[in-house]
Amino acid sequence: IIILSVDENENPKAAEMIDFKFGKREVDTPEENIQFRAYALGLFLEFPNLEEARVRLIQPYHAIDQTFTFTRARDLKMIQTQIGAIIKRREKYLETKDPSLLATDPDNCEYCAHQASCPIWQQYMVKLANESNVLATLVLPIQNLDDPE
């Protein structure tokens, strides 16, 4: 991640943050991606006079270079509400351990470090295994115990 201040003074009105993604999976556009909204929120909170936060996504594998400009006037309250709701939901989950509060998505969960303890991920994997009949292929048929070949 690279943060570039567009203005040359100590009180920038605009800033740009660039995030290089080198994976093979395409990422949502900067406008739609909650991570890029969090970047913009961080810039707005760090620089109180910042009016524009440009976030740029570069995915060399897909030849993607996308930029979106969040503005303090138009977007700050919306981003704060979204990020605040995510934080509150996480706090509520930690308090109650209610799995319905988890916002799971197999695409995002694939790289999560909490898969082994996540009830939603476990349910997803059991459902996937049942649908693909993978469990049947894991059980080796015992035909003749007297002749191992």
Tab-separated table of C-alpha atoms in Angstrom:
chain	number	residue	atom	x	y	z
A	1	ILE	CA	0.000	0.000	0.000
A	2	ILE	CA	1.325	3.394	-0.955
A	3	ILE	CA	-0.100	6.682	0.250
A	4	LEU	CA	0.681	9.688	-1.925
A	5	SER	CA	-0.235	13.152	-0.775
A	6	VAL	CA	-1.382	15.056	-3.825
A	7	ASP	CA	-0.818	18.469	-2.266
A	8	GLU	CA	2.729	19.376	-1.337
A	9	ASN	CA	1.815	21.113	1.919
A	10	GLU	CA	1.233	19.695	5.387
A	11	ASN	CA	-2.511	20.204	5.103
A	12	PRO	CA	-3.531	18.285	1.980
A	13	LYS	CA	-6.954	18.684	0.414
A	14	ALA	CA	-6.578	15.502	-1.646
A	15	ALA	CA	-4.644	12.270	-1.211
A	16	GLU	CA	-4.274	9.040	-3.121
A	17	MET	CA	-3.784	5.558	-1.754
A	18	ILE	CA	-2.673	2.765	-4.062
A	19	ASP	CA	-3.154	-0.916	-3.278
A	20	PHE	CA	-1.431	-3.483	-5.464
A	21	LYS	CA	-3.195	-6.869	-5.526
A	22	PHE	CA	-1.059	-9.652	-6.983
A	23	GLY	CA	-3.489	-12.559	-6.596
A	24	LYS	CA	-5.255	-14.368	-9.396
A	25	ARG	CA	-8.715	-13.561	-8.075
A	26	GLU	CA	-10.201	-10.275	-9.243
A	27	VAL	CA	-11.129	-7.827	-6.502
A	28	ASP	CA	-14.253	-5.653	-6.412
A	29	THR	CA	-13.838	-2.168	-7.816
A	30	PRO	CA	-12.501	0.446	-5.384
A	31	GLU	CA	-15.937	2.069	-5.249
A	32	GLU	CA	-17.624	-1.185	-4.128
A	33	ASN	CA	-14.845	-2.714	-2.024
A	34	ILE	CA	-15.213	-2.258	1.750
A	35	GLN	CA	-11.425	-2.394	2.186
A	36	PHE	CA	-11.002	0.640	-0.058
A	37	ARG	CA	-13.767	2.429	1.829
A	38	ALA	CA	-11.832	1.747	5.022
A	39	TYR	CA	-8.725	3.234	3.376
A	40	ALA	CA	-10.696	6.377	2.545
A	41	LEU	CA	-12.039	6.549	6.099
A	42	GLY	CA	-8.508	6.289	7.462
A	43	LEU	CA	-7.335	9.108	5.221
A	44	PHE	CA	-10.264	11.336	6.218
A	45	LEU	CA	-9.658	10.682	9.922
A	46	GLU	CA	-5.892	11.214	9.663
A	47	PHE	CA	-6.192	14.432	7.665
A	48	PRO	CA	-9.133	16.528	8.972
A	49	ASN	CA	-8.955	19.019	6.087
A	50	LEU	CA	-8.827	16.358	3.396
A	51	GLU	CA	-11.680	16.825	0.933
A	52	GLU	CA	-10.912	13.958	-1.480
A	53	ALA	CA	-9.496	10.487	-0.928
A	54	ARG	CA	-8.604	8.761	-4.172
A	55	VAL	CA	-8.167	5.035	-3.867
A	56	ARG	CA	-6.492	3.132	-6.650
A	57	LEU	CA	-6.495	-0.600	-7.278
A	58	ILE	CA	-3.783	-2.117	-9.443
A	59	GLN	CA	-4.050	-5.818	-10.310
A	60	PRO	CA	-1.146	-6.618	-12.663
A	61	TYR	CA	-2.276	-10.213	-13.255
A	62	HIS	CA	-5.558	-8.939	-14.731
A	63	ALA	CA	-4.184	-5.708	-16.245
A	64	ILE	CA	-6.601	-3.754	-14.027
A	65	ASP	CA	-5.938	-0.204	-12.915
A	66	GLN	CA	-9.005	1.424	-11.333
A	67	THR	CA	-9.398	4.614	-9.343
A	68	PHE	CA	-12.311	5.982	-7.380
A	69	THR	CA	-12.514	9.281	-5.536
A	70	PHE	CA	-14.377	9.392	-2.234
A	71	THR	CA	-15.279	12.853	-0.990
A	72	ARG	CA	-15.658	13.916	2.598
A	73	ALA	CA	-18.913	15.747	1.852
A	74	ARG	CA	-20.562	12.922	-0.092
A	75	ASP	CA	-19.129	9.715	1.387
A	76	LEU	CA	-17.729	10.110	4.902
A	77	LYS	CA	-20.980	9.564	6.840
A	78	MET	CA	-21.926	6.556	4.692
A	79	ILE	CA	-18.506	4.948	5.163
A	80	GLN	CA	-18.554	5.605	8.918
A	81	THR	CA	-21.992	3.993	9.130
A	82	GLN	CA	-20.902	0.911	7.177
A	83	ILE	CA	-17.636	0.395	9.054
A	84	GLY	CA	-19.384	1.123	12.364
A	85	ALA	CA	-22.009	-1.542	11.637
A	86	ILE	CA	-19.299	-4.090	10.858
A	87	ILE	CA	-17.485	-3.285	14.100
A	88	LYS	CA	-20.711	-3.505	16.138
A	89	ARG	CA	-21.631	-6.835	14.551
A	90	ARG	CA	-18.175	-8.224	15.368
A	91	GLU	CA	-18.401	-6.995	18.966
A	92	LYS	CA	-21.847	-8.580	19.303
A	93	TYR	CA	-20.517	-11.857	17.875
A	94	LEU	CA	-17.597	-11.879	20.326
A	95	GLU	CA	-20.059	-11.291	23.153
A	96	THR	CA	-22.687	-13.862	22.114
A	97	LYS	CA	-20.907	-16.283	19.733
A	98	ASP	CA	-24.092	-16.197	17.622
A	99	PRO	CA	-22.989	-17.572	14.216
A	100	SER	CA	-25.801	-15.740	12.419
A	101	LEU	CA	-23.814	-12.542	13.028
A	102	LEU	CA	-20.928	-13.791	10.898
A	103	ALA	CA	-20.816	-12.332	7.404
A	104	THR	CA	-19.407	-15.292	5.568
A	105	ASP	CA	-18.754	-15.705	1.895
A	106	PRO	CA	-16.850	-18.729	0.580
A	107	ASP	CA	-14.802	-16.466	-1.682
A	108	ASN	CA	-13.628	-14.364	1.260
A	109	CYS	CA	-13.497	-17.177	3.803
A	110	GLU	CA	-11.095	-19.233	1.718
A	111	TYR	CA	-8.105	-17.374	3.168
A	112	CYS	CA	-9.444	-16.797	6.681
A	113	ALA	CA	-7.317	-17.984	9.596
A	114	HIS	CA	-10.453	-18.884	11.609
A	115	GLN	CA	-11.874	-21.587	9.346
A	116	ALA	CA	-11.261	-24.424	11.796
A	117	SER	CA	-13.321	-22.756	14.526
A	118	CYS	CA	-15.968	-21.072	12.363
A	119	PRO	CA	-19.387	-22.780	12.585
A	120	ILE	CA	-20.600	-21.170	9.349
A	121	TRP	CA	-17.517	-22.334	7.416
A	122	GLN	CA	-17.974	-25.838	8.827
A	123	GLN	CA	-21.629	-25.875	7.734
A	124	TYR	CA	-20.612	-24.687	4.287
A	125	MET	CA	-17.971	-27.404	3.936
A	126	VAL	CA	-20.378	-30.168	5.033
A	127	LYS	CA	-22.977	-28.881	2.552
A	128	LEU	CA	-20.363	-28.765	-0.202
A	129	ALA	CA	-19.157	-32.273	0.622
A	130	ASN	CA	-22.701	-33.653	0.570
A	131	GLU	CA	-23.525	-31.948	-2.716
A	132	SER	CA	-20.396	-33.166	-4.433
A	133	ASN	CA	-20.556	-36.636	-2.875
A	134	VAL	CA	-16.901	-36.227	-1.925
A	135	LEU	CA	-17.376	-38.170	1.319
A	136	ALA	CA	-18.266	-41.310	-0.617
A	137	THR	CA	-14.998	-41.115	-2.530
A	138	LEU	CA	-12.993	-40.826	0.686
A	139	VAL	CA	-14.220	-44.136	2.079
A	140	LEU	CA	-12.313	-46.998	0.539
A	141	PRO	CA	-14.428	-50.074	-0.072
A	142	ILE	CA	-13.298	-53.159	1.798
A	143	GLN	CA	-13.685	-56.073	-0.532
A	144	ASN	CA	-11.472	-58.855	0.656
A	145	LEU	CA	-9.496	-58.674	3.863
A	146	ASP	CA	-7.698	-61.954	3.132
A	147	ASP	CA	-6.174	-60.666	-0.095
A	148	PRO	CA	-4.760	-57.120	0.259
A	149	GLU	CA	-4.337	-56.783	-3.499
